[in-house]
Coordinates of C-alpha atoms and ligand atoms in Angstrom, one line a residue:
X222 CA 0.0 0.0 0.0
X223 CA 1.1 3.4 -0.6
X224 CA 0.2 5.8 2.3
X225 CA 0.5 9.0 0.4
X226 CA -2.1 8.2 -2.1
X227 CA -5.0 6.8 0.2
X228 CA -8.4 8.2 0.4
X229 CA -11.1 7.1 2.7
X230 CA -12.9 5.1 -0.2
X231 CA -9.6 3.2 -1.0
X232 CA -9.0 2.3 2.9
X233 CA -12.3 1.3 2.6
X234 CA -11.8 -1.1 -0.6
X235 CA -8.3 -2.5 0.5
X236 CA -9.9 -3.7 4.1
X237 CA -12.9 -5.1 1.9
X238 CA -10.3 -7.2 -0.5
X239 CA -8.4 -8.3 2.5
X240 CA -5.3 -6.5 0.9
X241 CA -4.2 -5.5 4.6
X242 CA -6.4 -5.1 8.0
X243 CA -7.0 -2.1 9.9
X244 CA -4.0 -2.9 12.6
X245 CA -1.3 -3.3 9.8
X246 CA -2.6 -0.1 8.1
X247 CA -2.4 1.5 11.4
X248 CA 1.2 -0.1 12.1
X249 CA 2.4 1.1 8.9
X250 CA 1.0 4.4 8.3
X251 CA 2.0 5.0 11.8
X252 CA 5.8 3.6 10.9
X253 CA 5.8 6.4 7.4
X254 CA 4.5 9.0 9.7
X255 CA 7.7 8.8 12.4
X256 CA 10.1 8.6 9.3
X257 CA 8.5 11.4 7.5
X258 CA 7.7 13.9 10.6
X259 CA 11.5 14.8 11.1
X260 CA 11.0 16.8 8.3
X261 CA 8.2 19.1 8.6
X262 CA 7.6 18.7 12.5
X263 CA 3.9 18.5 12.3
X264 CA 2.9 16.0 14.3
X265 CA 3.8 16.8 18.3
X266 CA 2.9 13.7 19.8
X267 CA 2.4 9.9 18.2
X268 CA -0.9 8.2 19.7
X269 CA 0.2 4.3 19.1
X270 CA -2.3 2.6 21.5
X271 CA -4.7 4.7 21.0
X272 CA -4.5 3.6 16.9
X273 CA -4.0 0.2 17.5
X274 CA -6.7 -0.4 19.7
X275 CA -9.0 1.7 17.5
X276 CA -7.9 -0.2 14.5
X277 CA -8.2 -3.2 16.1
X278 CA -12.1 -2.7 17.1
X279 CA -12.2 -2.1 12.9
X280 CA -10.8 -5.5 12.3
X281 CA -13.2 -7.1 15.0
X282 CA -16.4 -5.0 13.2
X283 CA -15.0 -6.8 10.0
X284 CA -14.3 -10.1 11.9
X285 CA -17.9 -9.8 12.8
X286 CA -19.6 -9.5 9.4
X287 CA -20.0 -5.7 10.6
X288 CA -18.9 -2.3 8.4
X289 CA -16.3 -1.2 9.7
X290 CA -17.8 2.5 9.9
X291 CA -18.0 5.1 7.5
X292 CA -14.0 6.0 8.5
X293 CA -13.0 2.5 9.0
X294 CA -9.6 2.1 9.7
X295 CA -8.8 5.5 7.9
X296 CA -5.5 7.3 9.6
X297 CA -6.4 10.5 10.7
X298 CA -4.5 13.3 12.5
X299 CA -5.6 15.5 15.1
X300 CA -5.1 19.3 15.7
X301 CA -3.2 19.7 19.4
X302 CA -5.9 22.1 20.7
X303 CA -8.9 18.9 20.2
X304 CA -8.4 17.5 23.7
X305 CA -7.7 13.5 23.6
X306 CA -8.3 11.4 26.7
X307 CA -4.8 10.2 27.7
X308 CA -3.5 11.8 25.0
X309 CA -1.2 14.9 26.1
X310 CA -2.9 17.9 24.6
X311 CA -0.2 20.7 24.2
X312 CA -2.3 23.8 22.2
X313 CA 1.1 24.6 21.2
X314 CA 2.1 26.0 24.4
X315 CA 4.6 25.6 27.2
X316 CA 2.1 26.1 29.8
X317 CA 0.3 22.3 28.7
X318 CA 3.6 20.8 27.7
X319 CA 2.0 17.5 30.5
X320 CA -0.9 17.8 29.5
X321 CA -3.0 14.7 29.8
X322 CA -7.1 15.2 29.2
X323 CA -9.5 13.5 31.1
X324 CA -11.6 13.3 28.8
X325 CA -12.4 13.1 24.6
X326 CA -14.0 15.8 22.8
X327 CA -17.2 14.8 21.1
X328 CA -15.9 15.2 17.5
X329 CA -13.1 12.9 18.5
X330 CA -15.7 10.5 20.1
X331 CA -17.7 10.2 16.9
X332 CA -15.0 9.9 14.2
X333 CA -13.5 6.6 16.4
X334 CA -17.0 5.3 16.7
X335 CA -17.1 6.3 12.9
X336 CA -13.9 3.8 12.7
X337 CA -11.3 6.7 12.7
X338 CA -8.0 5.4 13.5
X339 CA -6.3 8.6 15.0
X340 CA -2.2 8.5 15.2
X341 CA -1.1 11.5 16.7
X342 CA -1.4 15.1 17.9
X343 CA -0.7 17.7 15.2
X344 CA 1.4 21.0 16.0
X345 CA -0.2 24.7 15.9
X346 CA 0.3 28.0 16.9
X347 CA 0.0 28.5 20.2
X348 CA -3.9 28.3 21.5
X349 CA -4.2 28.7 17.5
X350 CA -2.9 32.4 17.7
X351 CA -1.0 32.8 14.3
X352 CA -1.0 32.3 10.9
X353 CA 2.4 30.5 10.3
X354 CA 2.7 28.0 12.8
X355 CA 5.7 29.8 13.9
X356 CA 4.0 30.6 17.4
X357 CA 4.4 26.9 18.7
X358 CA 6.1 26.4 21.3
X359 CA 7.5 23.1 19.9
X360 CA 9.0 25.1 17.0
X361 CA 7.1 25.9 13.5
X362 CA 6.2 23.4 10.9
X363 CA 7.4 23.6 7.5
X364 CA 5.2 23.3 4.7
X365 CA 5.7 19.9 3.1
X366 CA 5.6 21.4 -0.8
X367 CA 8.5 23.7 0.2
X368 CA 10.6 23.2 3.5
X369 CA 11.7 26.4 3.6
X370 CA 8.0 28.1 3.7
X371 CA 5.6 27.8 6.4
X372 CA 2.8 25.7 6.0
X373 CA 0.0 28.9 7.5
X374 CA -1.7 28.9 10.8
X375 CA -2.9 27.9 12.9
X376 CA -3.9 24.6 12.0
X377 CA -0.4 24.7 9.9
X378 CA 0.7 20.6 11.2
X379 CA -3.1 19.3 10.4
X380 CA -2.6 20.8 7.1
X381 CA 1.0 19.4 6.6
X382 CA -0.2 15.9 7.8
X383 CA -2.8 15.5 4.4
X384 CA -0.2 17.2 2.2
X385 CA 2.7 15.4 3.3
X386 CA 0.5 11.8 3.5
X387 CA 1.2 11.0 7.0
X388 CA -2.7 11.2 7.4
X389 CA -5.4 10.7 5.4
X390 CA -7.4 13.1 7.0
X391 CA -7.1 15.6 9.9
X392 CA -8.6 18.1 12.3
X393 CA -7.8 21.6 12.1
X394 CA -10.5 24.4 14.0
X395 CA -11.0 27.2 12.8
X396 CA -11.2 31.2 14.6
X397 CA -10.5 33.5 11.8
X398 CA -8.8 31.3 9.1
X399 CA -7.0 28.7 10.6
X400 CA -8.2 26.0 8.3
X401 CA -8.7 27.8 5.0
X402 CA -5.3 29.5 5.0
X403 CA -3.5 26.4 5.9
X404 CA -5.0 24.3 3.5
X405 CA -4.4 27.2 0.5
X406 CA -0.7 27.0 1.7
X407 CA -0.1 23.5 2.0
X408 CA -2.7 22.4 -1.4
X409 CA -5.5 20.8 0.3
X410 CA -8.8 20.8 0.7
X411 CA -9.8 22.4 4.2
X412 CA -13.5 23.3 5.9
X413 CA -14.6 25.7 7.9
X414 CA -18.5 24.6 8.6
X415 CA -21.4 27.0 10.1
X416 CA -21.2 28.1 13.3
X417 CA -22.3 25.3 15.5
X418 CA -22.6 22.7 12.9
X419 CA -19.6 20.8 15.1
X420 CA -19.5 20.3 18.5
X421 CA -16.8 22.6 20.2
X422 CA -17.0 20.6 23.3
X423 CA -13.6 19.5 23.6
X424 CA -12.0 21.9 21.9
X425 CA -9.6 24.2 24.1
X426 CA -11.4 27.5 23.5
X427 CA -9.3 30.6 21.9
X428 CA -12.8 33.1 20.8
X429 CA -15.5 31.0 21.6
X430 CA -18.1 33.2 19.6
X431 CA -15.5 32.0 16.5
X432 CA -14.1 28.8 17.2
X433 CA -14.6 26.0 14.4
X434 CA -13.5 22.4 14.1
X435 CA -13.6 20.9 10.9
X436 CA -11.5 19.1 8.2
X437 CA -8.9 18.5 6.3
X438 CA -8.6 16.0 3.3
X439 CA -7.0 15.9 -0.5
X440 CA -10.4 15.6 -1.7
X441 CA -13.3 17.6 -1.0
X442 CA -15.5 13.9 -0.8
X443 CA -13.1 12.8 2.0
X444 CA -13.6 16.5 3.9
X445 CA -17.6 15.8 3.3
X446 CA -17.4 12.3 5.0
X447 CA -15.6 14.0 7.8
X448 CA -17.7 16.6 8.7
X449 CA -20.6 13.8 8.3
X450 CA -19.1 11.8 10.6
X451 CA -18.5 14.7 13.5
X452 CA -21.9 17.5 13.1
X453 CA -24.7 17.6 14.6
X454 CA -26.5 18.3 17.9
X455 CA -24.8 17.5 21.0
X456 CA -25.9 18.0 24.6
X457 CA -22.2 19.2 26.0
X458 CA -22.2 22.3 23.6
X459 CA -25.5 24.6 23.8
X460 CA -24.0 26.3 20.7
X461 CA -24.0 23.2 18.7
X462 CA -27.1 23.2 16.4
X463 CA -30.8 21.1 16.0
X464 CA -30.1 21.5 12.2
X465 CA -30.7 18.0 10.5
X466 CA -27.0 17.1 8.8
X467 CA -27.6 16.6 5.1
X468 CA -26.1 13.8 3.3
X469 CA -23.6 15.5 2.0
X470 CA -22.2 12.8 -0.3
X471 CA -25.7 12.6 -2.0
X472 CA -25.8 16.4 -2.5
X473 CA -22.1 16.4 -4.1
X474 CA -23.4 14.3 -7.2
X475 CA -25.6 17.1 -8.6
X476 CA -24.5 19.3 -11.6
X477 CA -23.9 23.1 -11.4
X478 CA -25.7 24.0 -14.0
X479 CA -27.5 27.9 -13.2
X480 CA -26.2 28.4 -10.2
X481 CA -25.7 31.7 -9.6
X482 CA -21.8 32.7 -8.2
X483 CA -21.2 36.0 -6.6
X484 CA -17.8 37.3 -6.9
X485 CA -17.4 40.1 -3.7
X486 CA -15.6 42.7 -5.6
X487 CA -13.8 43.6 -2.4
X488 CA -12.1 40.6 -2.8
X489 CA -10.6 41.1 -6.1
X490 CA -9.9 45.1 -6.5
X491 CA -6.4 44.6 -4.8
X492 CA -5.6 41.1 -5.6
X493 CA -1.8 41.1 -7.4
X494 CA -0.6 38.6 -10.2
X495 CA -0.5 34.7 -9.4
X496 CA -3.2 35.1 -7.4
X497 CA -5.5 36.5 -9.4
X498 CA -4.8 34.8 -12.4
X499 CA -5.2 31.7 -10.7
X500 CA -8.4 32.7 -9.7
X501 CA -9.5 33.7 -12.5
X502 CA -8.7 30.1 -13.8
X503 CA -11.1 29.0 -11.2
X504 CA -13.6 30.5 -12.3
X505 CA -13.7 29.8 -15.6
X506 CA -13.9 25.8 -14.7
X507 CA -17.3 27.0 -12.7
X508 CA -18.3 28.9 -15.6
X509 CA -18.2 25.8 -18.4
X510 CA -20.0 24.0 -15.7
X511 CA -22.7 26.1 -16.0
X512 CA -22.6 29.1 -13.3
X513 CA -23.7 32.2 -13.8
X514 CA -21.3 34.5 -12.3
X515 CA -21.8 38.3 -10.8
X516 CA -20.3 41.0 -9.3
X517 CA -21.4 41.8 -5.7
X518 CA -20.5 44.0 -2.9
X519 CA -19.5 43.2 0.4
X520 CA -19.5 46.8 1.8
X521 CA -18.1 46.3 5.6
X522 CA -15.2 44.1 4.3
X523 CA -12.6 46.8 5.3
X524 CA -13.5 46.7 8.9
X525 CA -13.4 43.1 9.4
X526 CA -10.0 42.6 10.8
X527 CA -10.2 45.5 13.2
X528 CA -13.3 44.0 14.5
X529 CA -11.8 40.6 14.7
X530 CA -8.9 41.0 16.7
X531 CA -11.0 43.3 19.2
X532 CA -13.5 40.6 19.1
X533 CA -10.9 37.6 19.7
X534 CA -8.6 39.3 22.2
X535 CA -11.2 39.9 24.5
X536 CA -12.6 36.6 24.2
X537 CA -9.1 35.0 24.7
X538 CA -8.2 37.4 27.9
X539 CA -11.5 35.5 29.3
X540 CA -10.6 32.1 28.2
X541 CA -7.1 32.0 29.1
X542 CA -7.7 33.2 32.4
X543 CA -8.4 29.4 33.7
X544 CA -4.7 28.6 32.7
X545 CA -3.3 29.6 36.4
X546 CA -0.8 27.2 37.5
X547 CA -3.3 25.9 39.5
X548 CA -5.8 23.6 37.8
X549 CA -4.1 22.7 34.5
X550 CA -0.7 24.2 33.7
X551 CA 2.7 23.4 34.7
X552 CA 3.5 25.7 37.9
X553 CA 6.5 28.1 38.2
X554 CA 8.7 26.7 41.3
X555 CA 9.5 30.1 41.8
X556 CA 7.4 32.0 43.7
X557 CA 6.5 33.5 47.3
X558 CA 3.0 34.2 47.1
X559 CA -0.4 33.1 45.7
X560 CA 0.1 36.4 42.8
X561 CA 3.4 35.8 42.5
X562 CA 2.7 31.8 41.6
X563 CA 0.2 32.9 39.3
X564 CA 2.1 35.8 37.5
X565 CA 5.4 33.9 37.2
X566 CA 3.6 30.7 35.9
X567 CA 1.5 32.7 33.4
X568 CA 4.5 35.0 32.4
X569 CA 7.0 32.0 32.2
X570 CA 4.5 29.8 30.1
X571 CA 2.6 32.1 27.6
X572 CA 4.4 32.8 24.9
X573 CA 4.4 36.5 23.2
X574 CA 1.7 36.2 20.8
X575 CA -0.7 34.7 23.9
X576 CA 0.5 37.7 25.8
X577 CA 0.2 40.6 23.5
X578 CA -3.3 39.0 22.9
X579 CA -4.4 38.8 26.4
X580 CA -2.9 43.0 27.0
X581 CA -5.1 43.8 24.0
X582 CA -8.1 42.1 25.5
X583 CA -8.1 43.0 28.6
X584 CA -7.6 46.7 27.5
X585 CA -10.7 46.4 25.1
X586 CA -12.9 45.2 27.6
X587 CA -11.5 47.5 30.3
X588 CA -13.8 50.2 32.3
X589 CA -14.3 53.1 29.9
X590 CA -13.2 51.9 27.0
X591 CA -15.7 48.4 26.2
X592 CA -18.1 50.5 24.2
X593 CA -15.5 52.1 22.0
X594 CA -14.0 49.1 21.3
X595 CA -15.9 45.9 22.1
X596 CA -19.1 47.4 21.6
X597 CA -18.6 49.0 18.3
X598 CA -16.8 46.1 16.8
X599 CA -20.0 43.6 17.8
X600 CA -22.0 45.9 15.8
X601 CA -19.6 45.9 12.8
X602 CA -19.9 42.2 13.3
X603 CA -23.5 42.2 12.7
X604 CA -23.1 44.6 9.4
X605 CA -20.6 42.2 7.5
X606 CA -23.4 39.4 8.9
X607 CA -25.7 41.1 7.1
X608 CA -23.7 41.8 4.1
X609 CA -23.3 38.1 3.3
X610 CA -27.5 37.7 4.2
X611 CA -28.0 40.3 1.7
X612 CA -25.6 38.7 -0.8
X613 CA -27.6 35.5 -0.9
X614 CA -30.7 36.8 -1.6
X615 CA -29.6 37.3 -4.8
X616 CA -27.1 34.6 -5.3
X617 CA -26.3 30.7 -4.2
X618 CA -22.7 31.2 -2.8
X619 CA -19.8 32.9 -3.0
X620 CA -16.0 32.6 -4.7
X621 CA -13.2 34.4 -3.7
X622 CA -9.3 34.0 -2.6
X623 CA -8.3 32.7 0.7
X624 CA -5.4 34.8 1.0
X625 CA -3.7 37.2 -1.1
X626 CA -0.1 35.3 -1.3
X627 CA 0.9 31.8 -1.2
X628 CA 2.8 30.2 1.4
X629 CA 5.7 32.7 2.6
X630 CA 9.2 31.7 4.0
X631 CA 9.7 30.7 7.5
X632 CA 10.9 34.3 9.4
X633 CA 9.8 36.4 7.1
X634 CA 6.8 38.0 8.6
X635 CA 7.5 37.1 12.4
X636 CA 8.7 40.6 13.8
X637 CA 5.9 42.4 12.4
X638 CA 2.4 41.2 14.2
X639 CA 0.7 44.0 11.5
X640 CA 1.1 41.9 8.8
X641 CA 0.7 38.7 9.8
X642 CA -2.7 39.7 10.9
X643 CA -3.5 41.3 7.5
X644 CA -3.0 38.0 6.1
X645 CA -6.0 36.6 7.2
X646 CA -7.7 39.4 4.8
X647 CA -10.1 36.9 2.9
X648 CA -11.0 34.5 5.7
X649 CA -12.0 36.7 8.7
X650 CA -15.4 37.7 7.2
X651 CA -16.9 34.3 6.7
X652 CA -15.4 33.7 10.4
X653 CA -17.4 36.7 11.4
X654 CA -20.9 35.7 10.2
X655 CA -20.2 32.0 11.3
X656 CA -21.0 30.6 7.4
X657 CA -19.3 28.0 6.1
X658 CA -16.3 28.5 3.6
X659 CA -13.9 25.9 2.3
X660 CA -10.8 26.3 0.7
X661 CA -10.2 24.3 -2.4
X662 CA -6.7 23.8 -4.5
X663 CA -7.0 26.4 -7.4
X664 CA -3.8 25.4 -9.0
X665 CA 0.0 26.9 -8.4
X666 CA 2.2 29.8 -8.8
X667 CA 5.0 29.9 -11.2
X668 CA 7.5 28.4 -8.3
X669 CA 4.9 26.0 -7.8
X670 CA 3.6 27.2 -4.7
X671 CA -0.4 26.0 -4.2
X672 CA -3.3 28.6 -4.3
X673 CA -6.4 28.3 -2.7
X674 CA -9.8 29.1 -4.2
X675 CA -12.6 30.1 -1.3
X676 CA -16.1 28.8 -1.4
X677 CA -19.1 30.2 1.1
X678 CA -22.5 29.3 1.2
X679 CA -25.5 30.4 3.5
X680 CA -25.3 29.0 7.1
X681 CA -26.2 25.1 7.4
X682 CA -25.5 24.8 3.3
X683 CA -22.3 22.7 3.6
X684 CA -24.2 20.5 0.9
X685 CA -24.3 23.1 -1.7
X686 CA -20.6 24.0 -1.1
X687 CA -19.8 20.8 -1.1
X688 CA -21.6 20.3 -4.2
X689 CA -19.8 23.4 -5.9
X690 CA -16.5 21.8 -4.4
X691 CA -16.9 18.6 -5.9
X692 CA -18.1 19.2 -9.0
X693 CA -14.9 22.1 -9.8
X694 CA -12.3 19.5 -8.5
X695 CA -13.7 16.5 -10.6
X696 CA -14.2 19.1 -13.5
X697 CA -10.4 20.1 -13.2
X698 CA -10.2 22.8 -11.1
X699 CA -7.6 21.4 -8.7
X700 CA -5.1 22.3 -11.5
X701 CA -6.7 24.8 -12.9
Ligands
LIG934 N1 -4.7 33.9 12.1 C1 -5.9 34.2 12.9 C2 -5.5 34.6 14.3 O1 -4.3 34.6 14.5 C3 -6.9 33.1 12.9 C4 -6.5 32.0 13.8 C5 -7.5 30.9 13.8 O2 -8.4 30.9 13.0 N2 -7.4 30.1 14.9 O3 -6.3 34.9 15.1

């Protein structure tokens, strides 16, 4: 078997044929992902047991005359911040280096029910604050199409994991790009679904009004049977929606044909060479297959990142509060008092991106200043909401870039925070209204660097971007 090329429907046929079982899949996919880690560090922490056993129930289900589940025996990787029951959960940060949950979060629950055979931990930013992977404490991953790049943030090892083939699929979540801009960077597929169509429960919160999990795969089918596998209602998350869960796979099958595309000029006006052109080659494929494509306006676009990092920052000074030295974190030796423990502890385990972020929260929120900042940016949230409401009265979803450069070098944007925030341009809108947006491979630079094309749909419509997905990969738009 060759690692690198499986997909979920190919696990699926080799276990059928009896070409290998679940355990030696899990044995050797686990044995290719230790060789190839040293290379892009993207994996933090191997989870052999855990696979083994989980592959074994697989084999047992088969044994048994059973199916072995709609992700049976599939190798899947697992974004550090996705808590893992006796699985050390890091977030990319000192402070958890020991970590060891006590419990699984629900989305992990249901993809090893599903038959998910989960082999490790993949490395982020830390708390999934970044867009390079460079603010790991474990060190930065590099992006497996060019070593010297990063592979985007935060979900930057999730997305290396599916590129590089040491997983078939992965988890990555989501606040204000971290699975689109990843997967545009790295040349995979990557999906940010609606607000509450995943359980969150489990997932070590960064801005919990934003906070996504959802998947990564090489082919959108494989990201739709993922997200099948782990939405839906659940009673530990009151944010998790009632919505029914289409069957996505069903939905994929149907043509394009009059669809009607909207192309958000505020998107496009600045977009620069390669980028452009290569979306522009995207969406011609969607074109011959039928769409109809207009021009629409966004109007509140240029506020969204100021809104956004008001918004997260003062949701992260609240959630990163609980890290104290006391209940989770590893505790500073060094200290003489109950303030002092928890200063030194906090100071000594945060790194600088988790502290700049928790200063700018805590000042946004502060006495005198919450309705000039917090307030107002809530109420630009709920403008670029309605921007995207009023955009689908008038068409089905939307197409535009995920970011407007490919993968950068490792270092190059690190001493300026300014910039590395403006790189989440494209992504922090959909973020913003909670609809779901995927990033799809829209061919590659000159240097052969991978775009990403972005795809958003009304909330609870994964099936109709899944559909659009589909159809533009199997019609060529991968390399388009
Ligand atoms: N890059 C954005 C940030 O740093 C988004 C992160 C994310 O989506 N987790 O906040």
């Amino acid at each position: 078997m060759h690692i690198p090329s499986l997909t979920i429907a190919s696990v699926r046929q080799g276990l059928a044929e009896k070409q290998f079982s679940a355990v030696e899949l899990a044995q050797e996919a686990l044995a290719f992902a230790k060789a190839e880690n040293p290379k892009t560090n993207a994996y933090l922490t191997f989870s052999d047991d855990r696979a083994i056993t989980a592959a074994r129930e697989v084999d047992a289900r088969i044994a048994r005359g059973h199916d072995p589940g709609a992700l049976g025996g599939v190798p899947v990787g697992v974004k550090d911040v996705i808590v893992t029951r006796g699985v050390r959960t890091t977030c990319g940060s000192r402070l958890l280096e020991n970590f060891i949950p006590p419990y699984d979060a629900t989305a992990i629950e249901r993809l090893e029910a599903a038959g998910g055979v989960i082999l490790g931990k993949a490395n982020c930013d830390e708390f999934a604050m970044g867009s390079s992977n460079e603010n790991s404490a474990f060190g930065p991953v590099r992006n497996p199409v060019a070593l010297d790049r990063v592979p985007g943030g935060s979900s930057g090892g999730s997305a290396a994991v599916v590129a590089q083939g040491t997983a078939v699929v992965s988890l990555g979540s989501d606040t204000g790009g971290s699975i689109r801009q990843p997967a545009s960077f790295c040349g995979c597929v990557g999906v940010t679904p609606t607000y509450g169509r995943v359980s969150r429960y489990g997932l070590v919160a960064f801005a919990s009004s934003l906070d996504h999990i959802g998947p990564f795969a090489r082919t959108v089918a494989d990201s739709a049977t993922l997200l099948q596998t782990i939405a839906g209602r659940d009673s530990h998350d009151a944010t998790s929606s009632t919505h029914a869960v289409p069957d996505y796979a069903a939905a994929m099958q149907l043509p394009l044909q009059g669809l009607r595309i909207g192309l958000p000029k505020e998107y496009f006006s600045g977009l620069a060479g390669e980028i452009g052109d290569r979306m522009q080659a995207g969406i011609e494929v969607l074109k011959k297959q039928g769409c109809q494509i207009v021009d629409i306006s966004l109007p509140h676009t240029e506020y969204a990142i100021a809104a956004y990092y008001i918004i997260c920052t003062a949701e992260v000074s609240a959630n990163l509060s609980r890290f104290d030295g006391v209940r989770f974190t590893s505790r500073s030796p060094k200290a003489e008092s109950l303030i002092d423990m928890y200063r030194n502890s906090r100071g000594e385990g945060f790194g600088p991106e988790a502290k700049r972020r928790i200063m700018l929260g805590a000042y946004v929120l502060s006495h005198g200043y919450y309705d000039a900042y917090y307030l107002k940016a809530q109420r630009v949230r709920s403008l670029i909401t309605r921007d995207f409401a009023q955009a689908f009265e008038n068409v089905d979803a939307l197409v535009a870039p995920v970011s407007p450069f490919p993968a950068f070098k490792l270092g190059e944007k690190t001493s300026d925070p300014l910039q590395m925030y403006l790189s989440d341009i494209y992504t922090i809108t959909g973020s913003l209204a909670g609809i779901p947006c995927m990033s799809v491979p829209c061919g590659n630079t000159a240097s052969g660097l991978p775009v990403g094309m972005q795809i958003l749909t009304k909330h609870f419509s994964e099936d109709l971007m899944f559909r659009i997905a589909h159809q533009y990969e199997i019609n060529g738009g991968f390399s388009a």
